[in-house]
XYZ file of C-alpha atoms in Angstrom:
752
model
C 5.607 82.150 38.795
C 2.820 84.477 39.896
C 4.164 87.535 41.698
C 0.931 89.228 42.688
C -2.868 88.860 42.608
C -5.284 91.821 42.663
C -8.963 91.086 43.322
C -11.711 93.718 43.490
C -15.341 94.372 42.564
C -16.265 90.693 42.685
C -18.261 88.655 45.256
C -17.408 90.047 48.748
C -14.445 92.138 47.533
C -15.158 95.863 47.231
C -13.763 98.393 44.753
C -10.578 98.761 46.809
C -10.125 94.999 46.876
C -7.047 93.125 48.042
C -3.505 92.651 46.788
C -1.644 89.416 47.596
C 2.135 89.159 47.152
C 3.094 85.543 46.510
C 6.194 83.399 46.914
C 6.873 79.739 46.119
C 4.732 78.351 48.966
C 1.627 80.280 50.021
C -0.919 79.563 52.767
C -4.246 81.426 52.825
C -6.450 80.687 55.845
C -10.049 81.864 56.165
C -13.450 80.771 57.407
C -16.117 79.571 55.015
C -17.643 82.485 53.139
C -14.651 84.839 53.466
C -13.823 84.653 49.740
C -11.313 81.816 49.280
C -13.099 80.244 46.322
C -13.351 83.672 44.653
C -9.537 83.837 44.743
C -9.143 80.339 43.300
C -11.751 81.067 40.599
C -9.996 84.281 39.580
C -6.849 82.221 39.130
C -8.681 79.434 37.298
C -10.642 81.719 34.937
C -8.808 85.050 34.967
C -10.286 85.937 31.549
C -13.783 85.860 33.105
C -12.786 88.232 35.919
C -12.009 91.597 34.252
C -11.716 93.366 37.625
C -9.033 90.940 38.826
C -5.440 90.790 37.600
C -2.471 88.433 37.854
C 1.132 89.688 37.637
C 3.631 87.119 36.332
C 7.406 87.298 36.655
C 7.770 85.554 33.284
C 5.740 84.889 30.173
C 2.369 83.451 31.174
C 2.535 80.925 28.327
C 5.523 79.224 29.994
C 3.275 77.906 32.787
C 0.226 75.691 33.173
C -2.054 76.688 36.056
C -3.898 73.860 37.857
C -6.680 74.829 40.289
C -8.521 72.441 42.614
C -11.750 73.839 44.062
C -15.429 72.950 44.154
C -15.803 74.017 40.519
C -13.078 71.565 39.513
C -14.943 68.835 41.413
C -18.222 69.737 39.703
C -16.646 69.820 36.244
C -14.682 66.579 36.590
C -17.129 64.464 38.610
C -20.528 64.461 36.969
C -23.211 61.987 35.997
C -21.215 60.849 32.951
C -19.579 57.533 33.656
C -16.450 58.376 31.659
C -13.792 60.621 33.213
C -11.191 62.184 30.951
C -7.961 60.228 31.246
C -4.638 61.620 32.443
C -1.584 60.947 30.340
C 1.569 60.328 32.355
C 5.094 59.433 31.398
C 5.574 55.688 31.401
C 8.399 53.983 33.266
C 9.383 51.393 30.685
C 12.521 53.144 29.409
C 14.864 55.072 31.685
C 16.957 56.080 28.655
C 13.957 57.735 27.005
C 13.006 59.482 30.245
C 16.548 60.813 30.552
C 16.379 62.076 26.969
C 13.129 63.887 27.823
C 14.699 65.456 30.919
C 17.788 66.522 28.962
C 15.689 68.055 26.210
C 13.480 69.847 28.743
C 16.613 71.382 30.270
C 17.709 72.370 26.780
C 14.308 73.992 26.162
C 14.683 75.943 29.399
C 18.019 77.279 28.117
C 16.306 78.426 24.929
C 13.487 79.974 26.994
C 16.031 81.906 29.039
C 17.753 83.034 25.851
C 14.409 84.095 24.355
C 13.491 86.023 27.507
C 16.882 87.728 27.562
C 16.666 88.673 23.883
C 13.079 89.868 24.375
C 14.131 92.091 27.279
C 16.944 93.596 25.207
C 14.580 93.963 22.256
C 12.203 95.990 24.440
C 15.073 98.140 25.723
C 16.302 98.865 22.190
C 12.706 99.540 21.134
C 12.382 102.154 23.875
C 15.704 103.661 22.806
C 14.463 103.901 19.214
C 11.252 105.531 20.440
C 13.300 108.080 22.423
C 15.380 108.890 19.331
C 12.242 109.373 17.297
C 10.665 111.596 19.953
C 13.769 113.813 20.118
C 13.953 114.155 16.326
C 10.215 114.830 16.082
C 10.448 117.636 18.656
C 13.406 119.264 16.849
C 11.452 119.178 13.581
C 8.515 120.772 15.374
C 10.800 123.532 16.634
C 11.487 124.450 12.996
C 7.779 124.442 12.256
C 7.137 126.865 15.126
C 10.050 129.066 14.029
C 8.908 129.475 10.399
C 5.172 128.862 10.656
C 4.154 132.516 10.459
C 5.730 133.077 7.027
C 5.647 129.567 5.552
C 2.316 128.315 6.841
C 1.039 127.699 3.315
C 3.819 125.156 2.769
C 2.891 123.438 6.056
C -0.815 123.067 5.199
C -2.195 119.783 6.586
C 0.792 119.375 8.939
C 0.466 122.333 11.282
C -1.372 120.469 14.059
C 0.367 117.114 13.889
C 3.959 116.615 15.072
C 4.142 113.063 13.727
C 3.091 113.966 10.202
C 5.380 117.005 10.159
C 8.336 114.802 11.117
C 7.441 112.265 8.398
C 7.342 115.106 5.862
C 10.816 116.233 6.994
C 12.156 112.693 6.510
C 10.556 112.346 3.095
C 11.838 115.722 1.869
C 15.347 115.009 3.194
C 15.489 111.880 1.044
C 13.965 113.300 -2.158
C 14.313 117.106 -2.293
C 17.382 118.159 -4.287
C 16.037 121.505 -5.492
C 17.832 124.840 -5.604
C 18.580 126.349 -2.181
C 17.276 129.902 -1.552
C 17.885 132.195 1.399
C 15.219 132.960 3.949
C 14.732 136.537 2.689
C 14.363 135.355 -0.911
C 11.687 132.857 0.095
C 9.751 135.478 2.094
C 9.575 137.714 -1.011
C 8.330 134.799 -3.122
C 5.619 134.030 -0.563
C 4.336 137.612 -0.872
C 4.062 137.393 -4.654
C 2.679 133.854 -4.909
C 0.728 132.893 -1.802
C -0.978 136.237 -1.393
C -2.676 135.532 -4.706
C -5.754 133.294 -4.719
C -5.372 129.981 -2.873
C -5.449 126.474 -4.248
C -8.378 125.325 -6.319
C -11.390 124.251 -4.315
C -14.221 121.905 -5.130
C -17.656 123.396 -5.399
C -20.055 122.686 -2.542
C -23.052 120.416 -2.960
C -26.457 121.939 -2.220
C -28.554 120.716 0.690
C -31.696 119.116 -0.736
C -34.676 119.213 1.631
C -37.969 117.560 0.658
C -40.537 120.023 1.990
C -43.399 117.682 1.109
C -42.518 115.567 4.165
C -43.348 118.353 6.602
C -46.587 119.147 4.742
C -47.874 115.566 4.801
C -51.701 115.752 5.181
C -51.686 112.805 7.611
C -50.307 115.151 10.298
C -53.506 117.227 10.148
C -55.836 114.258 9.815
C -57.881 113.264 12.864
C -57.394 109.528 13.062
C -60.413 108.033 14.804
C -62.276 104.737 14.669
C -65.261 103.590 12.621
C -68.300 105.841 13.028
C -71.186 103.509 12.176
C -71.185 101.401 15.341
C -73.158 102.088 18.511
C -70.199 103.132 20.687
C -68.763 105.526 18.081
C -71.115 108.397 18.903
C -70.264 108.214 22.607
C -66.513 108.114 21.910
C -66.836 110.974 19.448
C -68.992 113.160 21.693
C -66.618 112.731 24.629
C -63.569 113.128 22.359
C -61.901 110.130 24.009
C -60.771 108.178 20.965
C -57.103 108.254 21.971
C -57.920 107.268 25.555
C -60.040 104.333 24.379
C -57.348 103.334 21.905
C -54.794 103.122 24.748
C -57.153 100.914 26.738
C -57.776 98.766 23.669
C -54.080 97.967 23.525
C -54.142 96.615 27.090
C -57.324 94.508 26.832
C -55.599 91.391 25.484
C -54.405 90.076 28.861
C -57.129 91.431 31.197
C -59.535 88.453 30.906
C -62.618 90.610 30.365
C -61.734 93.249 32.972
C -61.540 96.934 32.089
C -57.848 98.009 32.256
C -58.904 101.396 33.693
C -61.718 100.834 36.210
C -61.090 97.103 36.811
C -64.818 96.364 36.350
C -66.120 93.499 34.223
C -66.577 94.580 30.605
C -69.965 94.302 28.849
C -70.537 91.354 26.538
C -69.075 91.863 23.037
C -67.417 95.092 24.160
C -63.991 93.986 22.938
C -65.468 92.967 19.550
C -67.058 96.406 19.238
C -63.730 98.092 19.949
C -62.010 95.820 17.422
C -64.631 96.902 14.890
C -64.261 100.551 15.901
C -60.490 100.443 15.393
C -60.880 98.786 11.981
C -58.465 98.309 9.086
C -58.914 101.908 7.974
C -57.793 103.127 11.420
C -54.875 100.691 11.454
C -53.791 101.719 7.978
C -53.903 105.404 8.908
C -51.771 104.672 11.976
C -49.264 102.843 9.763
C -49.140 105.768 7.327
C -48.684 108.172 10.248
C -45.765 106.195 11.711
C -44.118 105.831 8.295
C -44.536 109.559 7.584
C -43.029 110.504 10.943
C -40.078 108.160 10.344
C -39.499 109.560 6.832
C -39.643 113.131 8.106
C -37.192 112.443 10.934
C -34.712 110.479 8.810
C -34.733 112.944 5.913
C -34.430 116.015 8.132
C -31.586 114.553 10.228
C -29.761 113.550 7.051
C -29.965 117.060 5.576
C -28.954 118.698 8.887
C -25.914 116.420 9.205
C -24.853 117.243 5.634
C -25.040 120.943 6.481
C -23.114 120.613 9.757
C -19.780 120.228 7.940
C -20.203 123.725 6.495
C -19.689 125.239 9.945
C -17.136 122.660 11.142
C -14.714 122.646 8.221
C -12.601 125.543 6.983
C -14.403 125.932 3.638
C -13.429 128.897 1.454
C -15.926 131.694 0.989
C -18.588 130.139 3.240
C -20.091 132.423 5.895
C -19.813 129.802 8.646
C -21.301 132.101 11.298
C -24.469 132.603 9.285
C -24.656 128.891 8.524
C -24.292 128.163 12.260
C -27.106 130.602 13.115
C -29.405 129.036 10.511
C -28.633 125.537 11.753
C -29.409 126.597 15.329
C -32.837 127.816 14.176
C -33.394 124.633 12.144
C -32.402 122.372 15.026
C -34.668 124.246 17.433
C -37.644 124.099 15.063
C -36.929 120.450 14.269
C -36.960 119.495 17.965
C -40.298 121.282 18.423
C -41.672 119.424 15.388
C -40.487 116.110 16.858
C -42.398 116.867 20.058
C -45.520 117.613 18.034
C -45.126 114.395 16.057
C -44.599 112.393 19.239
C -47.818 113.891 20.618
C -49.580 113.048 17.349
C -48.259 109.505 17.585
C -49.617 109.104 21.103
C -52.890 110.932 20.331
C -53.775 110.106 16.689
C -57.002 112.133 16.841
C -54.966 115.316 17.385
C -53.972 117.548 14.429
C -50.536 119.102 14.324
C -49.000 121.831 12.176
C -45.230 121.531 11.801
C -43.006 124.592 11.713
C -41.663 124.773 8.155
C -37.889 124.387 7.688
C -37.838 124.925 3.942
C -37.010 128.653 4.031
C -34.027 128.115 6.308
C -32.590 125.417 4.046
C -33.162 127.727 1.079
C -31.086 130.386 2.843
C -28.296 127.826 3.420
C -28.401 126.866 -0.264
C -28.246 130.571 -1.145
C -25.022 130.870 0.895
C -23.660 127.748 -0.853
C -24.503 129.252 -4.241
C -22.655 132.497 -3.385
C -19.608 130.539 -2.235
C -19.621 128.371 -5.376
C -19.583 131.447 -7.636
C -16.463 132.705 -5.849
C -14.845 129.243 -5.917
C -15.357 128.968 -9.672
C -13.761 132.354 -10.227
C -10.795 131.588 -7.943
C -10.209 128.230 -9.630
C -10.044 129.976 -12.966
C -7.327 132.302 -11.658
C -5.420 129.529 -9.878
C -4.900 127.524 -13.062
C -2.227 130.048 -14.081
C -0.201 130.127 -10.851
C -0.532 126.539 -9.658
C 2.856 125.616 -10.997
C 4.527 128.570 -9.239
C 3.002 127.662 -5.901
C 4.103 124.054 -6.204
C 7.663 125.130 -6.967
C 7.702 127.605 -4.053
C 6.499 124.927 -1.596
C 9.283 122.658 -2.807
C 11.826 125.485 -2.336
C 10.587 126.164 1.211
C 11.016 122.498 2.157
C 14.495 122.503 0.614
C 15.309 125.366 2.994
C 13.767 123.495 5.974
C 15.779 120.310 5.421
C 18.955 122.354 5.135
C 18.150 123.974 8.487
C 17.527 120.484 9.912
C 20.538 118.827 8.259
C 22.761 118.179 11.302
C 19.909 116.892 13.473
C 18.677 114.688 10.619
C 22.083 113.133 9.952
C 22.632 112.423 13.635
C 19.172 110.879 13.935
C 19.607 108.652 10.880
C 23.017 107.418 12.072
C 21.639 106.390 15.475
C 18.387 105.109 14.002
C 20.156 102.772 11.590
C 22.416 101.477 14.364
C 19.521 100.710 16.750
C 17.284 99.423 13.970
C 20.035 97.031 12.854
C 20.360 95.757 16.428
C 16.580 95.273 16.662
C 16.442 93.327 13.425
C 19.328 91.161 14.606
C 17.578 90.488 17.924
C 14.313 89.755 16.127
C 16.058 87.180 13.953
C 17.779 85.815 17.054
C 14.450 85.431 18.858
C 12.927 83.716 15.834
C 15.944 81.421 15.607
C 15.818 80.533 19.322
C 12.057 79.927 19.098
C 12.672 77.670 16.127
C 15.322 75.686 18.048
C 13.026 75.446 21.084
C 10.038 74.336 19.017
C 12.160 71.710 17.311
C 13.254 70.335 20.700
C 9.626 70.515 21.884
C 8.511 68.389 18.951
C 11.241 65.894 19.779
C 10.024 65.802 23.389
C 6.441 65.267 22.208
C 7.574 62.376 20.024
C 9.432 60.819 22.958
C 6.456 61.402 25.250
C 4.124 59.795 22.751
C 6.262 56.684 23.033
C 5.777 56.625 26.795
C 2.593 58.497 27.678
C -0.468 56.495 28.599
C -3.514 56.688 30.829
C -2.784 53.256 32.307
C -0.064 54.423 34.764
C -2.547 56.979 36.171
C -5.205 54.300 36.588
C -2.780 51.999 38.356
C -1.403 54.735 40.624
C -4.847 56.010 41.622
C -6.044 52.454 42.313
C -2.926 51.732 44.387
C -3.568 54.906 46.420
C -7.232 53.964 46.903
C -6.306 50.517 48.198
C -3.589 51.855 50.474
C -6.123 54.280 51.981
C -8.737 51.569 52.552
C -11.064 52.405 49.633
C -11.541 48.869 48.316
C -15.177 48.905 47.191
C -14.497 50.794 43.940
C -11.632 51.500 41.544
C -10.794 53.083 38.174
C -10.835 51.124 34.935
C -9.989 52.123 31.374
C -13.051 53.163 29.420
C -13.908 51.713 25.989
C -13.685 55.343 24.884
C -9.941 55.690 24.323
C -8.177 57.986 26.784
C -10.972 57.941 29.401
C -11.633 56.254 32.773
C -14.617 54.571 34.360
C -15.374 54.209 38.075
C -16.416 50.612 38.780
C -17.235 48.381 41.728
C -15.293 45.215 42.495
C -17.636 43.224 40.247
C -17.102 45.655 37.349
C -20.459 47.451 37.716
C -20.568 51.227 37.227
C -20.119 53.021 40.562
C -20.260 56.665 39.541
C -23.761 57.439 40.796
C -23.548 55.411 44.044
C -20.428 56.946 45.599
C -20.676 58.794 48.896
C -19.698 62.465 49.160
C -16.458 61.510 50.907
C -15.620 58.976 48.210
C -16.360 61.501 45.461
C -14.224 64.159 47.136
C -11.306 61.819 47.753
C -11.211 60.257 44.286
C -11.577 63.697 42.695
C -8.586 64.967 44.664
C -6.561 61.878 43.695
C -7.594 62.542 40.104
C -6.366 66.145 40.477
C -3.134 64.910 42.100
C -2.489 62.641 39.129
C -3.497 65.399 36.707
C -0.835 67.784 38.001
C 1.718 65.000 37.546
C 0.561 64.448 33.978
C -1.914 66.061 31.617
C -5.137 65.482 29.703
C -3.062 66.239 26.598
C -0.127 64.060 25.557
C 2.102 66.977 24.548
C 1.778 68.762 27.918
C 2.773 66.100 30.435
C 6.008 67.786 31.456
C 5.280 71.523 31.408
C 6.126 73.969 34.205
C 3.100 74.268 36.462
C 1.579 76.261 39.311
C -0.750 74.449 41.725
C -3.712 76.073 43.544
C -5.603 73.925 46.089
C -8.773 75.293 47.703
C -10.165 73.349 50.723
C -9.506 69.781 49.519
C -10.684 68.105 52.760
C -14.469 68.736 52.671
C -16.487 65.588 53.511
C -13.294 63.677 54.420
C -12.616 61.964 57.734
C -9.581 62.790 59.851
C -7.435 59.962 58.432
C -7.875 61.124 54.856
C -7.195 64.702 55.969
C -3.672 63.708 56.952
C -3.212 61.646 53.783
C -4.138 64.636 51.622
C -1.852 66.788 53.753
C 0.991 64.318 53.183
C 0.486 64.471 49.406
C 0.564 68.286 49.503
C 3.723 68.243 51.646
C 5.283 66.091 48.944
C 4.428 68.804 46.402
C 6.117 71.381 48.640
C 9.336 69.375 48.646
C 9.278 69.026 44.853
C 8.840 72.792 44.492
C 11.661 73.529 46.907
C 14.189 71.169 45.325
C 13.966 73.139 42.022
C 14.369 69.945 40.001
C 10.724 69.323 39.120
C 8.185 71.001 36.864
C 6.258 72.229 39.954
C 7.136 75.907 40.471
C 4.596 77.368 42.928
C 1.915 76.253 45.411
C -1.082 78.188 46.788
C -3.217 76.444 49.438
C -6.475 77.920 50.752
C -8.270 76.294 53.704
C -10.618 76.903 56.618
C -9.495 73.820 58.604
C -7.007 74.515 61.407
C -5.683 70.954 61.603
C -5.192 70.737 57.875
C -3.437 74.121 57.841
C -1.109 73.047 60.669
C -0.416 69.720 58.933
C 0.676 71.251 55.625
C 2.435 74.352 57.039
C 4.556 72.532 59.648
C 8.304 72.942 59.091
C 10.328 70.572 61.220
C 12.633 72.364 63.649
C 11.229 75.796 62.722
C 8.077 75.945 64.860
C 5.841 78.788 63.660
C 8.765 80.596 61.991
C 8.122 81.615 58.386
C 10.649 80.428 55.792
C 11.954 82.775 53.124
C 9.911 81.114 50.372
C 6.594 81.178 52.305
C 3.704 83.564 52.844
C 1.060 83.296 55.587
C -2.198 85.152 54.982
C -5.435 85.337 56.977
C -8.581 86.092 54.946
C -11.400 87.761 56.912
C -14.783 89.312 56.201
C -16.072 92.382 58.045
C -19.474 93.918 57.248
C -19.616 91.517 54.303
C -16.352 92.900 52.853
C -13.363 90.557 52.504
C -9.874 91.733 53.433
C -6.514 90.129 54.216
C -3.649 90.386 56.634
C -0.167 88.970 56.040
C 1.902 87.615 58.944
C 5.636 87.304 59.571
C 5.093 83.887 61.147
C 2.525 81.113 61.017
C -0.511 82.810 62.641
C -2.518 79.612 63.216
C -1.680 78.214 66.634
C -5.017 76.553 67.428
C -8.571 77.276 66.340
C -9.729 78.236 69.864
C -7.243 81.119 69.998
C -8.170 82.001 66.427
C -11.854 82.339 67.379
C -10.987 84.817 70.152
C -8.611 86.667 67.830
C -11.301 87.051 65.172
C -13.824 88.164 67.819
C -11.444 90.895 69.042
C -10.605 92.170 65.559
C -14.027 91.889 63.906
C -16.770 92.415 66.476
C -19.136 93.797 63.824
C -18.744 90.910 61.376
C -21.860 89.091 60.174
C -20.355 85.875 61.608
C -19.687 87.354 65.087
C -22.667 85.575 66.761
C -21.489 82.251 65.324
C -17.946 82.869 66.602
C -19.301 83.515 70.111
C -21.415 80.336 69.987
C -18.381 78.247 68.978
C -16.324 79.723 71.835
C -19.063 78.889 74.342
C -19.465 75.389 72.937
C -15.722 74.622 73.038
C -14.936 76.184 76.414
C -17.851 75.057 78.572
C -18.365 71.665 76.944
C -14.807 70.542 77.497
C -14.182 72.312 80.817
C -16.060 70.133 83.240
C -18.860 69.469 80.739
C -20.690 72.628 81.872
C -24.085 73.002 80.208
C -24.406 76.510 78.761
C -28.179 76.206 78.907
C -28.011 75.844 82.716
C -25.969 79.054 82.948
C -28.538 80.847 80.806
C -31.277 79.922 83.276
C -29.698 82.385 85.731
C -30.323 85.338 83.400
C -33.284 87.721 83.613
C -36.065 86.832 81.204
C -35.228 89.660 78.750
C -31.565 88.645 78.502
C -32.539 84.978 78.442
C -34.382 85.628 75.186
C -31.247 87.226 73.714
C -29.154 84.251 74.930
C -31.453 81.756 73.268
C -31.559 83.896 70.135
C -27.754 83.943 70.041
C -27.483 80.157 70.353
C -30.349 79.560 67.917
C -28.850 81.888 65.265
C -25.407 80.405 65.523
C -26.594 76.810 65.577
C -28.279 77.553 62.270
C -25.266 79.323 60.833
C -22.547 77.030 62.141
C -23.126 74.172 59.743
C -23.646 76.078 56.550
C -21.425 78.023 54.236
C -21.842 81.655 55.235
C -22.430 82.727 51.650
C -25.655 80.686 51.705
C -26.927 82.335 54.896
C -28.394 85.821 54.838
C -28.755 87.529 58.208
C -29.810 91.131 58.668
C -27.535 91.709 61.665
C -27.293 95.309 62.821
C -24.401 96.683 64.829
C -26.718 97.283 67.799
C -27.947 93.671 67.829
C -24.400 92.325 67.564
C -23.374 94.486 70.537
C -26.306 93.083 72.538
C -25.148 89.542 71.714
C -21.635 90.445 72.836
C -22.867 91.859 76.162
C -24.808 88.653 76.877
C -21.821 86.554 75.750
C -19.611 88.322 78.312
C -22.270 87.968 81.022
C -22.304 84.186 80.491
C -18.647 84.074 81.551
C -19.343 86.374 84.499
C -22.337 84.331 85.720
C -20.288 81.112 85.530
C -17.368 82.656 87.503
C -15.094 82.497 84.460
C -14.787 86.247 83.890
C -10.992 86.057 84.249
C -10.819 83.761 81.204
C -12.914 86.222 79.183
C -10.639 89.107 80.237
C -7.498 87.179 79.353
C -8.674 86.097 75.889
C -10.014 89.589 75.093
C -6.861 91.216 76.495
C -8.745 93.326 79.034
C -6.055 93.323 81.759
C -2.744 91.568 82.148
C -3.203 91.318 85.948
C -6.050 88.833 85.648
C -4.122 86.230 83.628
C -2.952 84.409 86.742
C -6.531 84.224 88.040
C -7.628 82.249 84.979
C -8.825 78.818 86.064
C -7.227 77.169 82.996
C -3.651 77.597 81.763
C -2.897 78.352 78.115
C -1.748 74.743 77.738
C -5.046 73.538 79.180
C -6.993 75.725 76.754
C -5.072 74.214 73.842
C -5.692 70.708 75.178
C -9.419 71.439 75.457
C -9.544 72.644 71.855
C -7.452 69.759 70.527
C -9.705 67.281 72.316
C -12.761 68.989 70.852
C -11.473 68.962 67.309
C -10.197 65.384 67.535
C -13.601 64.293 68.859
C -15.317 66.119 66.019
C -12.984 64.510 63.480
C -13.661 61.062 64.929
C -17.402 61.607 64.674
C -17.046 62.365 60.968
């Protein structure tokens, strides 16, 4: 099951986002545009939503997640006539079905065993990690204790706890040398390690090609051809680079000067093309190539010299090298600026600051260091053996100091490691048993699975619901369906929106009871249903609700492969139909969650309730108005309240009430009704309204005045919770308000 969903930084969810705690049965109610489909899409394609996360209480691979939303409809109902078939378990052999059920129960036992072993494996793994950490820290304590006198023996390990511990383990297994006392080893260090250090490799010189910085192209004025009539003017005004820039932009100007926007003289472009001839182009190419060669070569040499100041290299004056590199880098950056200017203004000449002398000084330092390295290496050849023996003796002393800790560590390590290997084999064995049973189940399912039961069941449902003018038929393409009319003609492209929606939901309903793949018809599954009643009339709404209630019962009886249900809707009647628990009223059961999804200032947020919060949509409109007066949908909410209340209470015409307003407020009234009439029949995400807080407040003031002018101020006060004293003055009881709203919604459903 899914324990928790986190959604942020997507659609209308901000960086803080929302967190939804889930149970077996989950109801999420929200108006269109509040972000319901974003939730269902994050569940459907979690890998495409990196800012959203799903927390599972078990291994994700143990579950199949089925999501019905508008994307499912679009993907599964398209202009192709064939629809991918759903394999379901056949009903021909009850014995085979029982075998499948028994083997599925057996697989669940293996899954539980695997999960248990995996949990213990993780616990033992953490215990092994703790043992290793403790041993590593004790080894490091020895390093700190003896580092001052034995640092030469710890070379390469002094800044790495892990590698020092590995060295301790290796020496404990292999070092059987003679054991010396601490004082004896200190004396040996003085006589051996104070002599020249280990042999070092000589340092490669830094080769710098000084010809690149002296390239004559950098001091060459690159200008166009001189023997054409415009050359003298360009030359006298020294505007070759400026003209060259304009020449680049003349291709798409249709004979208009890119600078002054005046029409160009006849043949002017041809003259410029001739002016900037092949010689000019070739010089530009040589310039660009020379700049690139200079930059690449210089960067390469600088990078090769950088290691001289970074690494601890014997006999190198790293401070002097660093100073020289600072000068080189500074001069190089200045040269790059000059070259960039030359590139932009080819007629300019530039003189680069030479770097050769600085690189020569670096090579001089390298040469000095190499002379010392060669001499030291000559001396080291005689004492190398002594140093190696002393290092071995020091480590023999270290492992003796570490003996008790090492032996205790190895004893516990072997015990835990043995347990881990046993668990690993156990997990592999249980997985093998489970996979064997799974293959047996697949073989049994292959005997029974077919797309024909799905076709028959969907067609039976269609007929029982009064859809008799089309049905499903098996496609010539094996494993697929076709939608056909009674006479067998293709019906895919002639179905109404309601027919498409209904058959797609029935297809989804059959899909969750089967699978598009034969070997997955009986897996554990989580069902997500997002607004399945769009374009459906009121009768079908209750039919779909009945099917979903059946899913709820299967989830609650714990004897089916349905494990969790998440339903998202904006329809009050549909919500009440699927969330009704007989004998419990609005009380929330222990396996349920009730969540309201809202959007304020175009940011979605949620609120969880301890009971079913949806009593009727009329109350919900007032509730949303009180809690979110600055929402982008606030004007639409006020329009719906006016429409419901005045239309069904004595058929009062709101427009007549508006006539009693002053002209200025009358404009605001009409604007309010006009805005909301436009926004009331569209998904809010498709409607952009620049609604400021001040304008919304003006709408609200007029909205309240409508109730005052019609002598219904007491109803406004009651629904907004202004005063408790005025409740009894309200001309309609709460029951009457509910009846008005029910009548309105039933009338609307009938009209559909």
